[in-house]
Tab-separated table of C-alpha atoms in Angstrom:
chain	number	residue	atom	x	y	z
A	793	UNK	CA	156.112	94.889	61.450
A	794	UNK	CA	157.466	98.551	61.279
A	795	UNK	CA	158.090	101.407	64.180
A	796	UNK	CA	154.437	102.377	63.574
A	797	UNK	CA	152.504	99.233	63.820
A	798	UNK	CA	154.374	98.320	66.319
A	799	UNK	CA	153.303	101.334	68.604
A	800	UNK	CA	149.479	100.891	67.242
A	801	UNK	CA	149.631	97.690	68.583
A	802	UNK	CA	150.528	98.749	72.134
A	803	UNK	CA	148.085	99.179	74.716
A	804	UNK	CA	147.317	102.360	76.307
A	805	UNK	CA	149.056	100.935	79.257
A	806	UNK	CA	152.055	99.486	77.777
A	807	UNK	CA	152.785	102.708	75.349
A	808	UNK	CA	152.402	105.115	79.279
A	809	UNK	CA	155.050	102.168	80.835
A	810	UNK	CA	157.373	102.843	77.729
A	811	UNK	CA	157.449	106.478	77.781
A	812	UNK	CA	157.984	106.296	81.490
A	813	UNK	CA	160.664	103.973	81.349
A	814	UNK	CA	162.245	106.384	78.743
A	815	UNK	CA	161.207	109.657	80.355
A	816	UNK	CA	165.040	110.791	81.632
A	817	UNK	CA	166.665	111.334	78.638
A	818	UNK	CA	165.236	112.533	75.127
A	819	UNK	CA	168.742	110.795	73.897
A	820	UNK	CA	167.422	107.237	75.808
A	821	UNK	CA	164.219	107.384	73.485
A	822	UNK	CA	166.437	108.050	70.561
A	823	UNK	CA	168.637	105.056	71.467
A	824	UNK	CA	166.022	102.293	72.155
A	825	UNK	CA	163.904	103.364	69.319
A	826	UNK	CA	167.493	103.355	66.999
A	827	UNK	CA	167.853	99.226	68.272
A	828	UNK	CA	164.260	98.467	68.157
A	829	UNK	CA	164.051	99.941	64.352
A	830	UNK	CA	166.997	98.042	63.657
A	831	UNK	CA	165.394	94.641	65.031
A	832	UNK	CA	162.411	95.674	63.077
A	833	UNK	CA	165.156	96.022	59.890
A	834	UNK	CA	163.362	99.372	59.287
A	835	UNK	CA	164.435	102.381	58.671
A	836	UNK	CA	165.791	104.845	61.694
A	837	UNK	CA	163.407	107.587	63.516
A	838	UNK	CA	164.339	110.769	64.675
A	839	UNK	CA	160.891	110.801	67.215
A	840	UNK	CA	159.297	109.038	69.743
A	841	UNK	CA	157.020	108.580	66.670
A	842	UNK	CA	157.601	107.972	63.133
A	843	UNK	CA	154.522	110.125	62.092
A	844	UNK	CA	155.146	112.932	64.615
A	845	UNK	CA	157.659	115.165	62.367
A	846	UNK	CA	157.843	118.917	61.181
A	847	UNK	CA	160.355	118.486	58.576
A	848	UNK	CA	157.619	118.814	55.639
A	849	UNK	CA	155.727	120.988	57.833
A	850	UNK	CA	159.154	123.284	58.010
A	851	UNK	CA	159.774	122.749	54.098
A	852	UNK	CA	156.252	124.538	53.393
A	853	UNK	CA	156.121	127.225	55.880
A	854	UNK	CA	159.067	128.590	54.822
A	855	UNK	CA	157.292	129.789	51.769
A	856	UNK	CA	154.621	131.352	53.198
A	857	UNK	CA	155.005	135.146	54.421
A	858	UNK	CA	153.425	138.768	54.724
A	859	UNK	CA	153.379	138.566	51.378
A	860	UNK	CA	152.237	135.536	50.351
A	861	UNK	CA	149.334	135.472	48.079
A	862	UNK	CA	145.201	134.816	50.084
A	863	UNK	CA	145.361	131.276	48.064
A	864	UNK	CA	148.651	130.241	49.568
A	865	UNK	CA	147.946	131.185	52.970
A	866	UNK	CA	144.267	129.009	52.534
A	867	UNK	CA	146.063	126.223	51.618
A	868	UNK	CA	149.137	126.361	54.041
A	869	UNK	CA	146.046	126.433	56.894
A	870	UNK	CA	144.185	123.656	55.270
A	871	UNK	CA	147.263	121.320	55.463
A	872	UNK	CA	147.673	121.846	58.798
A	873	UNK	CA	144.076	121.498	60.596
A	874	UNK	CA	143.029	118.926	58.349
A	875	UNK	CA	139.339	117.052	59.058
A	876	UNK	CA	136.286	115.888	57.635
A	877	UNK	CA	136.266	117.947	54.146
A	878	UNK	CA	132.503	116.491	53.565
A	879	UNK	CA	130.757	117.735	56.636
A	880	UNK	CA	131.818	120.891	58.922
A	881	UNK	CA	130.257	123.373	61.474
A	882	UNK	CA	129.493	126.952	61.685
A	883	UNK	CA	129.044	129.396	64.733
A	884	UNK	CA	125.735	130.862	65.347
A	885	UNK	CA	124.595	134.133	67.327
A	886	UNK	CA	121.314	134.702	68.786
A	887	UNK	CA	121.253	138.073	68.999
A	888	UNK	CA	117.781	137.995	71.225
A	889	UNK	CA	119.269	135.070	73.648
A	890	UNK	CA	123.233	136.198	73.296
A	891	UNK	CA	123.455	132.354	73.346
A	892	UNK	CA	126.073	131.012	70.171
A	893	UNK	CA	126.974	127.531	69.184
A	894	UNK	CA	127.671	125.611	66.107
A	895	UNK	CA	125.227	123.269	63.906
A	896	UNK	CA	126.832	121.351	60.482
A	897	UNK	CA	126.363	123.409	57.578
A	898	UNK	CA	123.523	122.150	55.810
A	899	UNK	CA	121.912	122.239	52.121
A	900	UNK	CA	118.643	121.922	53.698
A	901	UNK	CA	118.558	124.585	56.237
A	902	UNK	CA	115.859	126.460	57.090
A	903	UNK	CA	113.747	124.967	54.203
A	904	UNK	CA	110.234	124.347	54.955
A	905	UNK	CA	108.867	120.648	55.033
A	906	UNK	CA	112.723	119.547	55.746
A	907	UNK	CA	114.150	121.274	58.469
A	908	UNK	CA	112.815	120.610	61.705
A	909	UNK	CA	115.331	121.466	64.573
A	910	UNK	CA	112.401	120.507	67.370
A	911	UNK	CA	112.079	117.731	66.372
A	912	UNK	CA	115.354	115.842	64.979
A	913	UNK	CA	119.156	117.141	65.439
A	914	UNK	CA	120.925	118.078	62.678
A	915	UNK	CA	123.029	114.424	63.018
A	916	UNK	CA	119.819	112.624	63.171
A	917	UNK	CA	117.676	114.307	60.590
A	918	UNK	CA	116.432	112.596	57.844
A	919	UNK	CA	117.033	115.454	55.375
A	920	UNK	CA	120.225	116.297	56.577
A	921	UNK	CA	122.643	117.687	53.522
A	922	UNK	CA	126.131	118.202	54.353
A	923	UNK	CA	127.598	121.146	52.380
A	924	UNK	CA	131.722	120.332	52.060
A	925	UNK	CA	134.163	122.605	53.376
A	926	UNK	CA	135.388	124.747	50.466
A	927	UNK	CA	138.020	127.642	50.054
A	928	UNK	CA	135.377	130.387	50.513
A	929	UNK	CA	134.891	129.473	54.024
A	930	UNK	CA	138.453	129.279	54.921
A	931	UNK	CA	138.698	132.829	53.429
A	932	UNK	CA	136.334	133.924	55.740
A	933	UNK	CA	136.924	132.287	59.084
A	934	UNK	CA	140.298	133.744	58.487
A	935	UNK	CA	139.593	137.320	57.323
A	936	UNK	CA	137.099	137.327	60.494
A	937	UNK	CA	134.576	140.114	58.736
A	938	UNK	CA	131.209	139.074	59.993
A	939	UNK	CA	129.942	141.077	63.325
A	940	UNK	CA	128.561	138.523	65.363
A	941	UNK	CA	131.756	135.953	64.418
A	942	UNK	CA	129.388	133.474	62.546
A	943	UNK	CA	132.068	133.079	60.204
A	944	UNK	CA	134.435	130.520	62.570
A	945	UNK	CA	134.877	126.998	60.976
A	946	UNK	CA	133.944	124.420	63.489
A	947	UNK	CA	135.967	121.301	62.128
A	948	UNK	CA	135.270	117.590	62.757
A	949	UNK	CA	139.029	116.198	63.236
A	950	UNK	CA	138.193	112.670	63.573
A	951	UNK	CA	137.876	111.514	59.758
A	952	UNK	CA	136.686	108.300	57.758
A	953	UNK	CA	138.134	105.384	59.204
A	954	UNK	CA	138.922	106.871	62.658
A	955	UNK	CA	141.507	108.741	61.405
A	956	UNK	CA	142.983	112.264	62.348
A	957	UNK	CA	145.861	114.288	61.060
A	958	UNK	CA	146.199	116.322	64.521
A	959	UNK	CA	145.949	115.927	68.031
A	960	UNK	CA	144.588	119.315	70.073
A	961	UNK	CA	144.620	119.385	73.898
A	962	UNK	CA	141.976	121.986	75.702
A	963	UNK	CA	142.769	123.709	78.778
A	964	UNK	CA	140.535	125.981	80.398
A	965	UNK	CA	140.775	128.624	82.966
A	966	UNK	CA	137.726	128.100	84.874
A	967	UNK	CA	136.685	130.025	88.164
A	968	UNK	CA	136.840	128.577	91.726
A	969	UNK	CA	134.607	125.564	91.181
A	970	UNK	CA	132.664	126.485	94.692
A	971	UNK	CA	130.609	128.611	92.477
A	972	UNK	CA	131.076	127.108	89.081
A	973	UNK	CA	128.243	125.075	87.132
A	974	UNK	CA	128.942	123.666	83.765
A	975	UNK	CA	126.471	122.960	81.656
A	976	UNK	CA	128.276	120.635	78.867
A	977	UNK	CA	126.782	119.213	74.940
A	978	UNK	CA	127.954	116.158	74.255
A	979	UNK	CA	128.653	114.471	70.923
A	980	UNK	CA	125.487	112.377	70.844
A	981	UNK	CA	123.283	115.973	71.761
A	982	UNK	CA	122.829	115.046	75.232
A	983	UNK	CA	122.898	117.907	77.673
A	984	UNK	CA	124.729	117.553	81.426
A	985	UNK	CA	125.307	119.975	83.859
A	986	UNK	CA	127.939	119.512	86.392
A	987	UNK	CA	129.232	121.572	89.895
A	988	UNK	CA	132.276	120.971	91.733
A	989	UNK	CA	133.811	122.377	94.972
A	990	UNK	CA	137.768	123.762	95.222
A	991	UNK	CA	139.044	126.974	96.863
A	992	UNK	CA	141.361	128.353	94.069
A	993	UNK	CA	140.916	129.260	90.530
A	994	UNK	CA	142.682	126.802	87.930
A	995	UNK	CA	145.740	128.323	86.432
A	996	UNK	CA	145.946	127.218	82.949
A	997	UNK	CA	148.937	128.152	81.844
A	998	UNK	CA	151.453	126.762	84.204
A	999	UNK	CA	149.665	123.186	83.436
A	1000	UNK	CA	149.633	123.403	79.378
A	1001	UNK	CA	153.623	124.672	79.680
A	1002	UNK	CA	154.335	122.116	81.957
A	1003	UNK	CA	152.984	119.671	79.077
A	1004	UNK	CA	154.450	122.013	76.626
A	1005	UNK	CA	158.007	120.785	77.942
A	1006	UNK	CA	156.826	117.298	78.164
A	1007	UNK	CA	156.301	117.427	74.364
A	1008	UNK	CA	159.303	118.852	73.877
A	1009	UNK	CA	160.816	116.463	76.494
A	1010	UNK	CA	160.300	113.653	74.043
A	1011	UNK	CA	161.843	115.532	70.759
A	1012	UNK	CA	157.647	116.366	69.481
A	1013	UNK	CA	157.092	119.889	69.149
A	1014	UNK	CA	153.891	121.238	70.239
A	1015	UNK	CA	151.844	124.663	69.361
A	1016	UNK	CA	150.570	126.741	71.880
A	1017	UNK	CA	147.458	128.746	70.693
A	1018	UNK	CA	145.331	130.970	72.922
A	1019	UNK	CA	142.008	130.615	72.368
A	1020	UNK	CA	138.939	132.733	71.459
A	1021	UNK	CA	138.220	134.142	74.559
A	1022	UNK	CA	141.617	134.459	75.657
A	1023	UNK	CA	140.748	132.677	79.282
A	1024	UNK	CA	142.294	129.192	77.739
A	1025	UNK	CA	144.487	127.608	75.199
A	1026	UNK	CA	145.289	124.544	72.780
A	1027	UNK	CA	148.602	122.826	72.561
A	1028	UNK	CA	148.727	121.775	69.273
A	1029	UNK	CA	150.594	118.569	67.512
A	1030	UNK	CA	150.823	117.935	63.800
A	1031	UNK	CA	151.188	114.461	62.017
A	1032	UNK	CA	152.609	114.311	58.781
A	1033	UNK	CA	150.536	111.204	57.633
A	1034	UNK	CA	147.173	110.210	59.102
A	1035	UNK	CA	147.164	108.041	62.026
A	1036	UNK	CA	144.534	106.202	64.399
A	1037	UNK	CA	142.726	108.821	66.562
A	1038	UNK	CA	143.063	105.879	69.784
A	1039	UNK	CA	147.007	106.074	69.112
A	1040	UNK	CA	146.941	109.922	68.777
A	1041	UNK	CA	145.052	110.302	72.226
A	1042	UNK	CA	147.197	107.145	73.914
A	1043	UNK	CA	150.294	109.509	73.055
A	1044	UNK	CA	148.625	112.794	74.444
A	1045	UNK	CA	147.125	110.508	77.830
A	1046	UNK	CA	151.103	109.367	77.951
A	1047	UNK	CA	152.837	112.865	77.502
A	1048	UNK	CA	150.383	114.031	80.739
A	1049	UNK	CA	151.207	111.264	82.852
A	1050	UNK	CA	154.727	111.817	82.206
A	1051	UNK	CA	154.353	115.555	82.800
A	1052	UNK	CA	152.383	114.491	86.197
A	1053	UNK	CA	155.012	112.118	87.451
A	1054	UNK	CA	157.876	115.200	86.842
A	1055	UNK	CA	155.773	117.959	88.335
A	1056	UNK	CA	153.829	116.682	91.011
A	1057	UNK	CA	152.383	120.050	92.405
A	1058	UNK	CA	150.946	121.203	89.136
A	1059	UNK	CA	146.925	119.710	89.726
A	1060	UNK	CA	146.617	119.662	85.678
A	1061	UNK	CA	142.720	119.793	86.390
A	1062	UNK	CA	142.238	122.845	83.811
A	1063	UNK	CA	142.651	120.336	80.686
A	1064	UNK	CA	139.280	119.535	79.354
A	1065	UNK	CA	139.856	117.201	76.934
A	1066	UNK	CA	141.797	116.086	73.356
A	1067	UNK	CA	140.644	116.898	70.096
A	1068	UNK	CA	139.862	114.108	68.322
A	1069	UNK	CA	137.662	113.599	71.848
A	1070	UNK	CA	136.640	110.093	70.553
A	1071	UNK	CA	138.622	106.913	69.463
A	1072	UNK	CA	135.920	106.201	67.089
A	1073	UNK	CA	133.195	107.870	65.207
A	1074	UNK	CA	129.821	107.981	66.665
A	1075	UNK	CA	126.935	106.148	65.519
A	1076	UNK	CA	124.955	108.648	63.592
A	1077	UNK	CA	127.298	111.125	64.596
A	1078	UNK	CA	130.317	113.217	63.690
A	1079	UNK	CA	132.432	113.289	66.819
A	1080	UNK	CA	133.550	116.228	68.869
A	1081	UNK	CA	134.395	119.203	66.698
A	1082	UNK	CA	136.862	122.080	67.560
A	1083	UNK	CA	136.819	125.753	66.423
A	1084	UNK	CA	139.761	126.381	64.024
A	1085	UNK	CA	142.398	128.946	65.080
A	1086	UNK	CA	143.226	132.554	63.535
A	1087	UNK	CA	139.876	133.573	63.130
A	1088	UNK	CA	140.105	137.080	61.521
A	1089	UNK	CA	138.118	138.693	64.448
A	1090	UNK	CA	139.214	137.334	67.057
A	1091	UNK	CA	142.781	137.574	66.003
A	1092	UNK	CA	141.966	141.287	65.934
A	1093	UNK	CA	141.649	141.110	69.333
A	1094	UNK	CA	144.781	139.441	70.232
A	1095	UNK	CA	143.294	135.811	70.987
A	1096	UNK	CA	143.318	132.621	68.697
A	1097	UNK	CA	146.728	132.918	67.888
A	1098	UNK	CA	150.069	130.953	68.658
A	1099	UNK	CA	152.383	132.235	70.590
């Protein structure tokens, strides 16, 4: 059994008790994960994961400037938020409503005698016809041209054999929950609406830096972007290999306890949720998808970047 199965096979539980245990000293992971790779007769690790490294991420960036040719830059971002390439999501505007979303991009859209949005969802319908995510649309989620931004890439990170290649944590800044109602989509297309009662606003930035240095606390570096509307952000890990989406989320459930247990009077309540947002792939569904970064437009505007 190597570093990695080893960790897959811990609980959710155990792998929280182990990072705890560890959680004074980056060098004290180093050390016990040095003796336990050694009892494994495996090679060393440098992380508190094996599959949690930027050295190839470091090795291609470096390449990649100002200058660097459309194709390159398309490919650098396609290596880093990698997803489902045979199924993805669009945004859509309603001009008439000012309502937007996103629906999979389908061959079938729109055509009479096959698409019939009142009465199946686009997960459930028997003509569905996924269209795969190709080069064009990277170009333009990332040059950001169209008016009504129905150009942004919504990806599906949780891939074929509940796999992911990226872990994304949401926080929001939402107003004083007194007088907030959220109305919230699920994966499955089920619709719930939710109210809650505090005095202050949540501060999202002083919880995702707190888990920021909790990252960083355990040698992983993390990726802050802002996001499109600029009232919220994503911290961002990269894999270099594919791992289970249960293990990805068990390390980002671990990091915030840890975070929680050094700062006890951050409240953490504006993180929403991780991306994967399910351990498994729904029946008849895709899973939770998240709207990619850098979109042209928004960029413009100073938001969806990393900072």
């Amino acid at each position: 059994m190597d570093l990695k199965e080893y960790l897959q096979s811990l609980s959710k539980e155990n792998l929280i008790s182990l990072l705890m245990d560890l959680s004074d000293s980056n060098a004290a992971v180093k050390k016990y994960l040095t003796e336990k790779q050694n009892s494994l007769q495996t090679q060393p690790v440098q992380n508190i994961m094996s599959s949690v490294t930027t050295d190839a991420l470091c090795n291609q960036t470096n390449f990649i400037n100002r200058q660097s040719s459309p194709q390159e830059k398309i490919n650098l971002f396609k290596t880093l938020f990698s997803g489902r390439q045979d199924v993805f999501a669009l945004r859509w505007f309603n001009a008439k409503s000012n309502k937007s979303g996103y629906s999979p991009v389908c061959g079938n859209k729109w055509l009479s005698g096959k698409c019939d949005l009142k009465k199946y969802s686009c997960t459930t319908c028997p003509y569905k016809l996924p269209v795969a995510l190709s080069d064009n649309y990277f170009y333009n989620h990332l040059a950001g041209k169209d008016e009504f931004c129905r150009d942004v890439i919504g990806l599906y990170p949780l891939m074929e054999g509940n796999l992911c290649k990226f872990l994304a944590m949401d926080f929001d800044a939402h107003a004083p929950k007194a007088q907030m109602s959220i109305t919230s989509s699920h994966a499955n297309g089920a619709i719930a609406t939710y109210s809650h009662a505090q005095k202050d606003p949540i501060s999202w930035k002083e919880d995702i830096l707190a888990i920021q240095k909790s990252f960083s606390d355990f040698g992983i570096n993390s990726y802050l972007e802002i996001s499109r509307s600029g009232n919220g952000g994503h911290l961002w890990i990269f894999f270099e290999e594919t791992i289970s989406s249960r293990l990805a989320r068990n390390l980002g459930s671990a990091i915030i306890k840890a975070a929680m247990q050094k700062r006890h009077s951050i409240s953490f309540e504006s993180f929403d949720r991780f991306f994967p947002n399910q351990d498994e792939i729904p029946k008849g569904g895709y899973g939770n998808l998240i709207a990619l970064p850098l979109q042209g437009k928004a960029v413009k505007e100073g938001h969806s970047v990393f900072v």
